Structure formats: structure tokens, C-alpha cells
């Protein structure tokens, strides 16, 4: 189940797979996919199943089929490492994906820009669109609302007794929204919300405001 929110008179739809549709722009925002990380781990002997490599692409397809956006904007750390065999899977995925794809470069995006440009992906350090600033690292700028990633936000919920539950989340501040990490095996970082913050936790197939 998705969750719609309004920010500066624009509609944004949060999806439990981990992306946000900017309705008025038909732009899908996704952060921290970290493609190549699983192949990188396997290369150095980590016991990660081969089929896990394809999980990110399956989820990307599911998200794009749900929204059918004109444009997909990756907010950094699209590819985790230097080139490995996952790049070929990514090339095939780009070829069959009808949406235009752009990338806001993140700290892990070390692959030569020419490789992305060759498959039709434009790369930016950041983007200012109307009153919104799209970046990888959380960034504060006067008069702008910032969409970003990098943190891999999570929230810890406390239940009865010693019960603890850590959930990935969309973490919204007054002038900023941090997207959850999209990729498998990315890890999370627990943030402590203030009274002014809004937290939208991902609970299985739902977005729940906590």
C-alpha cells in the first residue's frame, strides 16, 4: 500500500519497494541501489546466493510498472563498485526500460561517466527543479526542499518488554526527505526523529507513518 504526501503543493507517492513518484513531473526517485555489491562480495568469497543479483532488477521493474514514470532519477550510489558482471545486467535492463534515466552521482559512483553516457544516462552532481533540490548527500539550501539518500535511514520501534524492531524508512524533516536504500544487502542507519520529523516506515508491503 502506497502513501501520498504533499510537499509545497506537489504530490509525492511513497512506495513500499523504496521509491517515490513525483506525480506532477512523472519522475520516479530511487536512491542507493548499490548494483554490483553482491557480485563484489561473491568475488571475495562471501556466501551470497547468485539469485540475489537479480532481485534488484525484479524490484526495479515492479516499481516502474506500478508508476510508469516518464523519468527515473537515481539519487546516487547506483553502482557500488568498479565494473563487474552486474554492469552487463544493468545495460540490458536500461535497454528494455522505457523511462528516461538520469543519475545524481554518489560517492560510490566511480564508474567512468562515459560508460553511463554510452547507454543514454545523463549524470549530474545535483539538480534544482522548481523549489526542489535533488542530491545524493543530505544538503540544506535556502528556499529549497531537498530529496536525498546516502544515509540508508531506519527507525527502531519498541514494543512490549524488550521487543525491538528496526525498519527501513522514508525520513522527512521540515525541508528534507531522505529516501531508504533500495538495494539488497545495503545495511541501514537508525535515525532518532525529533517532534517535527515525520517517519514513514516500510512494513512488508505497506508504508506506515509512525
Coordinates of C-alpha atoms in Angstrom, one line a residue:
X1 CA 0.0 0.0 0.0
X2 CA 1.4 3.4 -1.0
X3 CA 1.3 6.7 0.9
X4 CA 0.7 10.0 -0.7
X5 CA 2.1 13.2 0.8
X6 CA 2.0 16.8 -0.3
X7 CA 5.2 19.0 -0.2
X8 CA 5.0 22.6 -1.4
X9 CA 1.8 21.9 -3.3
X10 CA 3.3 19.0 -5.2
X11 CA 2.1 15.3 -4.7
X12 CA 4.6 12.6 -3.9
X13 CA 3.7 8.9 -3.6
X14 CA 5.9 6.7 -1.4
X15 CA 6.0 3.1 -2.4
X16 CA 7.0 0.2 0.0
X17 CA 9.6 -1.1 -2.5
X18 CA 11.5 2.1 -1.7
X19 CA 10.9 4.7 -4.4
X20 CA 8.9 8.0 -4.6
X21 CA 6.9 9.2 -7.6
X22 CA 6.8 12.9 -8.1
X23 CA 3.3 13.0 -9.7
X24 CA 3.4 16.4 -11.4
X25 CA 6.8 15.6 -13.1
X26 CA 6.1 11.9 -13.7
X27 CA 9.6 11.4 -12.1
X28 CA 10.5 8.3 -10.0
X29 CA 13.1 8.9 -7.3
X30 CA 15.2 6.0 -6.2
X31 CA 18.3 6.0 -4.0
X32 CA 21.3 3.7 -3.1
X33 CA 20.6 0.7 -5.3
X34 CA 24.3 -0.3 -5.0
X35 CA 24.3 -2.6 -8.0
X36 CA 27.4 -4.6 -8.2
X37 CA 27.8 -5.0 -4.5
X38 CA 26.6 -8.6 -4.4
X39 CA 28.9 -9.7 -7.2
X40 CA 31.7 -7.8 -5.4
X41 CA 31.0 -9.8 -2.2
X42 CA 30.8 -13.1 -4.1
X43 CA 34.2 -12.4 -5.8
X44 CA 35.8 -12.2 -2.4
X45 CA 34.2 -15.4 -1.0
X46 CA 31.0 -14.1 0.7
X47 CA 28.2 -16.7 0.8
X48 CA 25.6 -14.6 -1.0
X49 CA 23.3 -16.6 -3.4
X50 CA 23.7 -15.9 -7.1
X51 CA 19.9 -15.3 -7.5
X52 CA 20.2 -12.3 -5.2
X53 CA 21.9 -10.4 -8.0
X54 CA 18.6 -10.4 -10.0
X55 CA 16.4 -9.3 -7.0
X56 CA 17.2 -5.6 -7.5
X57 CA 16.2 -5.7 -11.2
X58 CA 13.0 -7.5 -10.4
X59 CA 12.1 -4.8 -7.8
X60 CA 13.1 -2.0 -10.2
X61 CA 10.8 -3.5 -12.8
X62 CA 8.0 -3.8 -10.3
X63 CA 8.3 -0.2 -9.2
X64 CA 8.4 1.1 -12.8
X65 CA 5.4 -1.0 -13.8
X66 CA 3.5 0.4 -10.9
X67 CA 4.0 4.0 -11.8
X68 CA 5.1 4.1 -15.5
X69 CA 7.1 7.2 -15.0
X70 CA 8.4 9.4 -17.8
X71 CA 11.8 9.7 -16.0
X72 CA 13.7 7.7 -13.4
X73 CA 16.2 9.7 -11.2
X74 CA 18.7 7.7 -9.2
X75 CA 19.8 9.7 -6.2
X76 CA 23.4 8.4 -6.1
X77 CA 25.2 5.1 -5.4
X78 CA 23.6 3.4 -8.3
X79 CA 26.6 1.1 -8.7
X80 CA 28.6 0.1 -5.7
X81 CA 32.0 -0.7 -7.1
X82 CA 34.1 -0.8 -10.2
X83 CA 32.8 -2.7 -13.2
X84 CA 31.8 -6.3 -12.7
X85 CA 29.3 -8.6 -14.3
X86 CA 26.3 -6.9 -12.8
X87 CA 27.1 -4.0 -15.2
X88 CA 26.0 -6.2 -18.1
X89 CA 22.7 -7.0 -16.4
X90 CA 22.2 -3.2 -15.9
X91 CA 22.9 -2.5 -19.6
X92 CA 20.3 -5.0 -20.5
X93 CA 17.8 -3.5 -18.0
X94 CA 18.4 0.0 -19.3
X95 CA 17.8 -1.1 -22.9
X96 CA 14.4 -2.6 -22.1
X97 CA 13.2 0.2 -19.7
X98 CA 11.0 2.8 -21.5
X99 CA 11.6 5.6 -19.0
X100 CA 14.4 8.1 -19.4
X101 CA 17.1 7.5 -16.8
X102 CA 19.3 10.1 -15.1
X103 CA 21.8 9.8 -12.2
X104 CA 22.8 12.1 -9.4
X105 CA 26.3 11.0 -8.8
X106 CA 27.0 9.5 -5.3
X107 CA 30.3 8.7 -3.5
X108 CA 30.2 5.1 -4.8
X109 CA 29.6 6.0 -8.4
X110 CA 33.2 5.6 -9.6
X111 CA 32.5 4.1 -13.0
X112 CA 33.6 6.4 -15.8
X113 CA 30.8 8.8 -16.9
X114 CA 31.4 7.7 -20.5
X115 CA 30.0 4.2 -19.6
X116 CA 26.7 5.7 -18.5
X117 CA 26.6 8.2 -21.4
X118 CA 27.1 5.4 -23.8
X119 CA 23.8 3.8 -22.7
X120 CA 22.0 7.1 -22.7
X121 CA 22.2 8.0 -19.0
X122 CA 22.9 11.6 -18.1
X123 CA 24.9 12.3 -14.9
X124 CA 24.5 15.4 -12.6
X125 CA 26.2 16.5 -9.4
X126 CA 22.7 17.8 -8.3
X127 CA 19.5 19.1 -9.8
X128 CA 17.4 22.1 -8.9
X129 CA 13.8 21.7 -10.2
X130 CA 11.4 24.4 -9.2
X131 CA 11.6 24.6 -5.4
X132 CA 13.2 21.2 -5.1
X133 CA 16.9 20.1 -4.8
X134 CA 17.9 16.6 -5.8
X135 CA 21.2 15.4 -4.3
X136 CA 22.9 12.2 -3.0
X137 CA 24.2 13.6 0.3
X138 CA 21.7 15.4 2.5
X139 CA 22.1 19.1 1.6
X140 CA 20.5 22.2 3.1
X141 CA 19.9 25.2 0.8
X142 CA 17.8 28.3 1.3
X143 CA 14.4 28.2 -0.3
X144 CA 14.7 24.6 -1.5
X145 CA 13.3 21.3 -0.3
X146 CA 15.9 18.5 -0.5
X147 CA 15.4 14.9 -1.7
X148 CA 18.4 12.8 -1.0
X149 CA 19.8 9.4 0.0
X150 CA 23.2 8.2 1.3
X151 CA 22.1 7.6 4.9
X152 CA 20.1 4.4 4.4
X153 CA 17.6 5.6 7.1
X154 CA 15.9 3.3 9.5
X155 CA 13.8 3.7 12.6
X156 CA 13.8 1.5 15.7
X157 CA 10.4 0.7 17.2
X158 CA 10.0 -0.5 20.8
X159 CA 7.3 -3.0 21.8
X160 CA 6.3 -4.7 25.0
X161 CA 9.2 -5.9 27.2
X162 CA 12.4 -5.9 25.3
X163 CA 10.9 -6.2 21.8
X164 CA 12.8 -4.1 19.3
X165 CA 12.1 -3.8 15.6
X166 CA 14.3 -1.9 13.0
X167 CA 12.6 -0.8 9.8
X168 CA 13.8 1.0 6.8
X169 CA 12.0 4.3 6.3
X170 CA 11.4 7.5 4.4
X171 CA 12.7 10.1 6.9
X172 CA 11.1 13.6 6.4
X173 CA 12.4 16.7 8.0
X174 CA 11.0 20.2 7.6
X175 CA 12.9 20.9 4.4
X176 CA 14.3 17.4 3.5
X177 CA 13.3 13.9 2.8
X178 CA 15.8 11.1 3.0
X179 CA 15.0 8.0 0.9
X180 CA 15.6 4.5 2.1
X181 CA 18.3 2.4 0.5
X182 CA 16.8 0.5 -2.4
X183 CA 19.4 -2.2 -2.8
X184 CA 19.7 -5.6 -1.2
X185 CA 22.5 -6.1 1.4
X186 CA 23.0 -2.3 1.9
X187 CA 22.5 -2.0 5.6
X188 CA 20.7 0.7 7.5
X189 CA 21.4 3.5 9.9
X190 CA 18.9 4.3 12.7
X191 CA 17.8 7.9 13.0
X192 CA 16.2 9.4 16.0
X193 CA 13.3 11.6 14.9
X194 CA 12.5 14.9 16.6
X195 CA 8.9 16.1 17.3
X196 CA 9.0 18.0 13.9
X197 CA 10.1 15.0 11.9
X198 CA 7.9 12.6 10.0
X199 CA 8.8 8.9 9.6
X200 CA 7.2 6.6 7.1
X201 CA 8.3 3.1 7.8
X202 CA 8.3 0.2 5.3
X203 CA 6.5 -2.7 6.8
X204 CA 6.4 -5.6 4.3
X205 CA 4.1 -4.2 1.5
X206 CA 2.9 -1.1 3.3
X207 CA 4.0 2.4 4.2
X208 CA 3.1 3.2 7.8
X209 CA 3.5 6.6 9.4
X210 CA 5.0 6.2 12.8

